[in-house]
Amino acid sequence: MTYRAPVDQIRFILANIVPFDAVAGTETFAEASTDMVDAILGEAGRMASEVLAPLNESGDQTPARLENGVLRSSPGYEKGFQAIAEGGWIGLSAAPDFGGAGLPQAVNMAVAEFMAGACLALQLNPLLTQGQIEALEHHADDEMKALYLPKLISGEWSGTMNLTEPGAGSDVGALKTKAEPNGDGSYAITGQKIFITWGDCDLTENVCHAVLARLPDGPKGTKGISLFMVPKYLPDADGKPGTANSLKVVSLEHKMGIHGSPTCVMSYEGATGWLIGQEHGGMAAMFTMMNAARLGVGVQGVGVAEAALQKAVAYAAEREQFGPIIRHADVRRMLATSRAEVFAARAICLACATALDLAEATGDEDWGARAALLTPIAKTYGTDVGCRVADTAVQVHGGMGYIEETGASQYLRDVRITPIYEGTNGIQAMDLVGRKMMDGGAAAQALLDEIQDEARKISAAIPNCSEAVWTAAQTLSESTAKLAEMDMQDRFAGAVPYLSAFARVLGAYYHLRAADAGGEDEKALCRIFIHRILPRNAADLAELEAGVEDLNMLSDGALGLA
Amino acid sequence: MTYRAPVDQIRFILANIVPFDAVAGTETFAEASTDMVDAILGEAGRMASEVLAPLNESGDQTPARLENGVLRSSPGYEKGFQAIAEGGWIGLSAAPDFGGAGLPQAVNMAVAEFMAGACLALQLNPLLTQGQIEALEHHADDEMKALYLPKLISGEWSGTMNLTEPGAGSDVGALKTKAEPNGDGSYAITGQKIFITWGDCDLTENVCHAVLARLPDGPKGTKGISLFMVPKYLPDADGKPGTANSLKVVSLEHKMGIHGSPTCVMSYEGATGWLIGQEHGGMAAMFTMMNAARLGVGVQGVGVAEAALQKAVAYAAEREQFGPIIRHADVRRMLATSRAEVFAARAICLACATALDLAEATGDEDWGARAALLTPIAKTYGTDVGCRVADTAVQVHGGMGYIEETGASQYLRDVRITPIYEGTNGIQAMDLVGRKMMDGGAAAQALLDEIQDEARKISAAIPNCSEAVWTAAQTLSESTAKLAEMDMQDRFAGAVPYLSAFARVLGAYYHLRAADAGGEDEKALCRIFIHRILPRNAADLAELEAGVEDLNMLSDGALGLA
């Protein structure tokens, strides 16, 4: 029993749930015909299922390690990475000028889901490289693009993101890494970075570090931060890896999961780097990298959820305790609600990706606002579903789920990082209720209006469910209006519950569309989501209205502080 | 920063929330005066915090292992076990005739919480011995009692439960282990058992296995099962460990957590055993063991939740990102709702324990029914809170929570077994809606009536909260009446949500009592539980009403079966 990429489910969502036809109808993505996309998904699915999935356990059992300062990745990863690079999967959405395929993010994210479901620890490597590619495409000058993009897109070189420092996590502006001009257009970078995913890599001939640092004249906080390209080996005159740069991996972290992904403490000791974009413009470039990665992390959650659920369903069909346990009402409830949430999370991620594609292809600001609104929701709900479903899959396995050999617990340990990295889910929720509501809630209300209009149209097909979706959207719309009037601390106290409620309305809406377009199974799954999951919105929106006051009335001692 | 046993919180609950004064007022437990109990809790708390807590990481880093078939427990465990045994903590509630202290389960469970919070993997050892002690007290003949109980109570010998087999987990009746009479009153036991916690032990001079097996004339299913005492070493004429019995540990499991607790595959090869209780009466004896252990496992969840929350609170007070993160609304929400749930779970466990004590001391069947009703709720809610709070504690730590050295992820990995063993939480919920409703819901309704009466009395102190509790109890009472009329498959489909809703009503009620008896902090925490957690009941009770139909309409293929 191994992972099978859910190719048909992606096809169904692209065909029926999200406006992928509009994406394929633009000039930019004219090549993304149904036949083309079908072929790509089929090929990526085979690669993920057949080449990557068999490597998942190897990374867990034999973690990446440092040997005298040299990184050794897990057994088999070389073959897996080769399949990713040679298949052209790293540059699927990258600019054709530098060897990319220029295809929509919707397709890229579908492929990312397959790879993450098959082997999360290895998939992190191309995910971060893709983030760097996007940052370079948007912010680098032509010379840097020409030097780095072809290598990153081909997989000859890999890319990393160096943001976090011991005292600067969510508060990026507190960073201490310095960049001093060398006088020749390059800079000397000095400082320590932590939690650097794939901070070294023996699968590629060079590792390109995108490093946040402060110039001597950089103001305090985030406004004084710049982004630098700091390669492990300095490119020579022919663009080949030359002299080793003054940087090193100090140590690897011992983590709960994703053992195959080396998480590095990096030390830069006057390392040579070049500015990406403008001086003090690092945050803009960082957000380009992080936005791509944020949606990608939500997709990771969906991928692992799919893999864990497949394993649990297969076990439940085989395991006999008073008959196969897949027939037991409680086990079936666990599996069915998990399946309903996986569908919802996948649809939200692909809706976000198509909004990004339409924003890029049409330049329409409304699509940009839609993508910006959906990004924190996709990241948070995708990773929450990842953890919830992986946890349920362990439970379905009973005692066997707690035994490492079964593989169920690896999914739970691996996916547990996803609500933390690329901005914790709490930070995502604050982004939603703060920055993303600076329009007074206009983008949110536009989406909810659209949902209500569509729900009315669909009402003939499945009347009760349509009404439930319409009403849930109405309630959320009213809460959104209240939210826009709330003090920021009150918003933050209710940010996570509000985001969850928003995700459920989206999920219910996409289920409704699926029920309309599909058959009896889609209708049953829609009812399961609407009767068993959507009703949780009332409690979450009640929590939003509670504000921050009761939390502040409780003393730290009552929380348990010594 | 290390674990501090929450002695004051236990004292507060015993004094104000549960009827411990009634327990101490009985003849049976007359010794359990306030001074005596205070002294015991203080002493146990010191032992747990100072001796056991420092061993927690050692068990995780250096798991128990088999060396040529001989078990070696984790470094330092010997000292920890010695402190437990010499303190008299194993026999705290055991019969004084055989060296026990004869104190109430409420006190015993408080001490168990401290030990589990300090070092779960080691605490499992005395927990299982206690279950065996109780089974022997209730079912063994005088000779067996005299031989085994003093040794188990003193900690010279340890006890295990051997129920599960590869094909017989939740379906115990499917077991294949055989017991054949030897003609001298003993039996030859042959079969394989799995998931045997502390199935061998180098901390004690003998290991007493309570083994379920079927006699040659035993009918199929659970009615043909008997329980046997099968010691590792056969006691000689002086009651000392003599000849080695024909049993062995085949292997140890590699688990997600509780690495310090050896989980054994056991093989019995004509091993000598003696009947505990009646022929074919194994299920009754097993339920005695399991009932004690079920509440004990709920208490484990509370203990780990407390430890994980203390760690998260301490980290949040120290960690500065735009000021200490304990002041951030979202972090404070996570910590405060966790604290509110830990209180609720602890109070439910102690309410169950006092009901057990009152049933034992008074013989009143109503208290027996109350304890039987509360046991699956305490087990499930305690362990759910354990997992939820440990998970939240990881999230509060951000990236540091995912690094093993921090210790936050160990709590999550360790506690994840508790919703699985001693009957999965799904099985517990089915027990609640099935067996525990065979009285037509009388015991449940009596408890809800009591809650409504008390809520009315308290209403002057905190008006809105009292009303919320009264209303929630009313709604649950109506759902319970509906449940009692439902088909069993429909009940099972809603069993887990119904149990969660029941636990929240209990939790809200105990918070209300705490607010009435306590100060501003108790009132704030009560409001947090009632405004942020209790509202989840509506969705759970809606799910109960959904029944099983929609689950059965979804095909296995739509669940994801290949």
Coordinates of C-alpha atoms in Angstrom, one line a residue, chain A residues 4 9 164-174 194-195 253-259 263 306 309-310 313-314 317 319-323 326-330 332-337 339 387 390-392 394-395 398-405 409 412-417 419-420 424-427 430 489-490 492-497 520-522 524-525 527-528 531-533 535-540 542-544 546-562, chain B residues 4 9 164-174 194-195 253-259 263 306 309-310 313-314 317 319-323 326-330 332-337 339 387 390-392 394-395 398-405 409 412-417 419-420 424-427 430 489-490 492-497 520-522 524-525 527-528 531-533 535-540 542-544 546-562:
Chain A
R4 CA -1.4 7.4 -5.1
Q9 CA -9.6 14.9 -7.8
T164 CA 15.1 33.9 11.0
E165 CA 17.7 34.6 13.6
P166 CA 17.7 33.5 17.3
G167 CA 16.1 36.8 18.4
A168 CA 14.2 37.5 15.2
G169 CA 11.4 35.1 14.2
S170 CA 8.0 36.6 13.7
D171 CA 9.6 40.0 14.4
V172 CA 11.9 39.9 11.3
G173 CA 12.8 43.6 11.8
A174 CA 14.8 42.7 14.9
I194 CA 18.6 29.6 12.2
F195 CA 15.9 27.2 10.9
E253 CA 18.5 20.5 14.3
H254 CA 17.0 17.3 15.8
K255 CA 13.3 17.7 14.9
M256 CA 10.0 16.0 15.6
G257 CA 9.7 15.1 11.9
I258 CA 10.8 15.9 8.3
H259 CA 14.1 14.2 9.3
T263 CA 17.3 22.3 9.1
E306 CA -4.2 12.9 1.4
L309 CA -6.0 9.5 4.8
Q310 CA -5.3 7.0 2.0
V313 CA -8.8 4.1 4.6
A314 CA -6.7 1.1 3.3
A317 CA -10.8 -1.7 4.9
R319 CA -8.6 -4.5 9.7
E320 CA -11.3 -6.8 11.1
Q321 CA -12.8 -6.2 14.5
F322 CA -16.4 -7.3 14.5
G323 CA -16.1 -7.0 10.7
I326 CA -14.4 0.8 7.7
R327 CA -18.0 -0.2 8.3
H328 CA -18.1 1.0 11.9
A329 CA -20.0 4.2 12.3
D330 CA -17.4 6.0 14.3
R332 CA -16.5 6.0 9.0
R333 CA -17.3 9.3 10.6
M334 CA -13.6 9.9 11.1
L335 CA -12.7 9.0 7.6
A336 CA -15.6 10.8 5.9
T337 CA -15.2 14.1 7.7
R339 CA -12.2 13.3 3.3
C387 CA -2.5 18.0 11.1
A390 CA -2.9 12.9 10.0
D391 CA -3.9 12.8 13.7
T392 CA -7.2 11.1 12.8
V394 CA -3.2 7.6 13.6
Q395 CA -6.4 7.2 15.6
G398 CA -5.4 2.2 16.9
G399 CA -2.3 0.9 18.6
M400 CA -0.7 0.3 15.2
G401 CA -0.9 4.0 14.5
Y402 CA 1.5 4.6 17.4
I403 CA 4.1 2.2 16.1
E404 CA 6.7 3.8 13.8
E405 CA 6.9 1.0 11.3
S409 CA 2.8 8.6 12.9
L412 CA 1.7 13.4 11.9
R413 CA 5.3 14.2 13.0
D414 CA 6.2 15.5 9.5
V415 CA 3.1 17.7 8.9
R416 CA 3.3 19.2 12.4
I417 CA 5.8 21.8 11.2
P419 CA 1.3 25.4 10.9
I420 CA 4.6 26.9 12.2
T424 CA 2.8 30.6 12.2
N425 CA -0.9 30.2 11.6
G426 CA -1.5 32.8 14.3
I427 CA 0.5 35.3 12.2
M430 CA -3.5 38.3 12.1
Q489 CA -6.3 43.8 19.8
D490 CA -9.9 42.5 19.8
F492 CA -6.2 39.6 17.0
A493 CA -7.9 37.8 19.9
G494 CA -10.5 36.4 17.5
A495 CA -8.3 36.1 14.4
V496 CA -7.7 32.3 14.4
P497 CA -11.4 31.5 15.0
E520 CA -24.2 10.8 -5.5
D521 CA -20.8 10.7 -3.7
E522 CA -20.2 14.4 -4.2
A524 CA -23.1 12.8 0.2
L525 CA -19.8 14.5 0.9
R527 CA -24.0 17.0 3.2
I528 CA -21.3 15.6 5.5
H531 CA -24.1 19.0 8.6
R532 CA -21.0 18.0 10.5
I533 CA -18.3 20.7 9.9
P535 CA -22.0 24.2 12.2
R536 CA -18.7 24.8 14.0
N537 CA -18.8 28.4 12.6
A538 CA -21.2 29.6 15.3
A539 CA -18.8 28.9 18.1
D540 CA -15.9 30.5 16.2
A542 CA -19.0 33.8 19.0
E543 CA -15.3 33.7 20.1
L544 CA -14.5 36.5 17.7
A546 CA -15.6 37.9 22.8
G547 CA -12.7 40.2 22.0
V548 CA -9.6 40.4 24.1
E549 CA -11.0 41.7 27.4
D550 CA -11.5 38.3 29.2
L551 CA -8.0 37.2 28.2
N552 CA -6.4 40.2 29.7
M553 CA -8.4 39.9 33.0
L554 CA -6.7 36.6 33.7
S555 CA -3.4 37.0 35.5
D556 CA -0.2 35.4 34.3
G557 CA -0.2 33.4 37.5
A558 CA -3.6 31.9 36.7
L559 CA -2.2 30.8 33.3
G560 CA 0.4 28.9 35.3
L561 CA 3.4 31.2 35.4
A562 CA 5.7 30.4 38.4
Chain B
R4 CA 5.9 21.8 39.2
Q9 CA -5.1 23.4 42.1
T164 CA -4.4 -7.6 23.1
E165 CA -3.4 -10.1 20.4
P166 CA -2.6 -9.4 16.7
G167 CA -6.2 -10.2 15.7
A168 CA -7.9 -9.2 18.9
G169 CA -7.8 -5.5 19.9
S170 CA -11.1 -3.8 20.5
D171 CA -12.7 -7.2 19.8
V172 CA -11.2 -8.9 22.8
G173 CA -13.4 -11.9 22.3
A174 CA -11.5 -12.9 19.2
I194 CA 1.1 -7.6 21.8
F195 CA 1.3 -4.0 23.1
E253 CA 8.0 -1.8 19.6
H254 CA 9.4 1.5 18.1
K255 CA 6.9 4.1 19.0
M256 CA 6.2 7.7 18.4
G257 CA 6.6 8.5 22.1
I258 CA 6.8 7.1 25.7
H259 CA 10.2 5.6 24.6
T263 CA 6.0 -2.0 24.8
E306 CA -0.4 20.5 32.8
L309 CA 1.2 24.1 29.4
Q310 CA 3.6 25.1 32.2
V313 CA 3.6 29.7 29.6
A314 CA 7.2 29.9 30.8
A317 CA 6.8 35.0 29.3
R319 CA 10.3 35.0 24.5
E320 CA 10.3 38.6 23.1
Q321 CA 8.9 39.4 19.7
F322 CA 7.4 42.9 19.8
G323 CA 7.4 42.5 23.6
I326 CA 2.5 36.1 26.5
R327 CA 1.0 39.6 26.0
H328 CA 0.0 38.9 22.4
A329 CA -3.8 38.4 22.1
D330 CA -3.5 35.2 20.0
R332 CA -2.8 34.5 25.3
R333 CA -6.0 33.0 23.8
M334 CA -4.1 29.7 23.2
L335 CA -2.7 29.7 26.7
A336 CA -6.0 30.7 28.5
T337 CA -8.2 28.3 26.6
R339 CA -5.7 26.5 31.1
C387 CA -3.3 16.1 23.1
A390 CA 0.4 19.5 24.2
D391 CA -0.2 20.5 20.5
T392 CA -1.0 24.1 21.5
V394 CA 4.2 23.2 20.6
Q395 CA 2.5 26.0 18.6
G398 CA 7.0 28.4 17.3
G399 CA 10.0 26.8 15.5
M400 CA 11.5 25.9 18.9
G401 CA 8.5 23.7 19.6
Y402 CA 9.5 21.5 16.7
I403 CA 13.1 21.0 17.9
E404 CA 13.4 18.0 20.1
E405 CA 15.8 19.6 22.6
S409 CA 7.3 18.0 21.2
L412 CA 2.9 15.7 22.2
R413 CA 4.5 12.5 21.1
D414 CA 4.1 10.9 24.5
V415 CA 0.5 11.9 25.2
R416 CA -0.6 10.8 21.7
I417 CA -1.0 7.2 22.9
P419 CA -6.6 8.4 23.3
I420 CA -5.7 5.0 21.9
T424 CA -9.7 4.0 22.1
N425 CA -11.7 7.1 22.7
G426 CA -14.2 5.9 20.0
I427 CA -14.8 2.8 22.1
M430 CA -19.7 3.9 22.3
Q489 CA -25.8 2.7 14.7
D490 CA -27.1 6.3 14.7
F492 CA -22.4 5.3 17.4
A493 CA -22.2 7.8 14.5
G494 CA -22.7 10.6 17.0
A495 CA -21.0 9.0 20.0
V496 CA -17.8 11.0 20.0
P497 CA -19.4 14.4 19.5
E520 CA -11.2 37.2 40.0
D521 CA -9.0 34.7 38.2
E522 CA -11.5 31.9 38.6
A524 CA -12.2 35.2 34.3
L525 CA -11.3 31.6 33.5
R527 CA -16.0 33.3 31.4
I528 CA -13.3 32.1 29.0
H531 CA -17.7 32.1 25.9
R532 CA -15.0 30.3 24.0
I533 CA -15.4 26.6 24.5
P535 CA -20.5 27.2 22.4
R536 CA -18.9 24.3 20.5
N537 CA -21.7 22.1 21.9
A538 CA -24.2 23.2 19.3
A539 CA -22.2 21.8 16.4
D540 CA -21.5 18.5 18.3
A542 CA -26.1 18.8 15.6
E543 CA -23.7 16.1 14.5
L544 CA -25.3 13.7 16.9
A546 CA -27.2 13.7 11.7
G547 CA -27.1 10.0 12.5
V548 CA -25.3 7.4 10.4
E549 CA -27.2 7.8 7.1
D550 CA -25.1 10.3 5.3
L551 CA -21.9 8.3 6.2
N552 CA -23.3 5.1 4.7
M553 CA -24.3 6.9 1.5
L554 CA -20.7 7.7 0.8
S555 CA -18.9 4.9 -1.1
D556 CA -15.6 3.4 0.0
G557 CA -14.1 4.7 -3.2
A558 CA -15.1 8.2 -2.4
L559 CA -13.4 7.8 1.0
G560 CA -10.2 7.1 -1.0
L561 CA -10.1 3.3 -1.2
A562 CA -8.1 2.1 -4.2

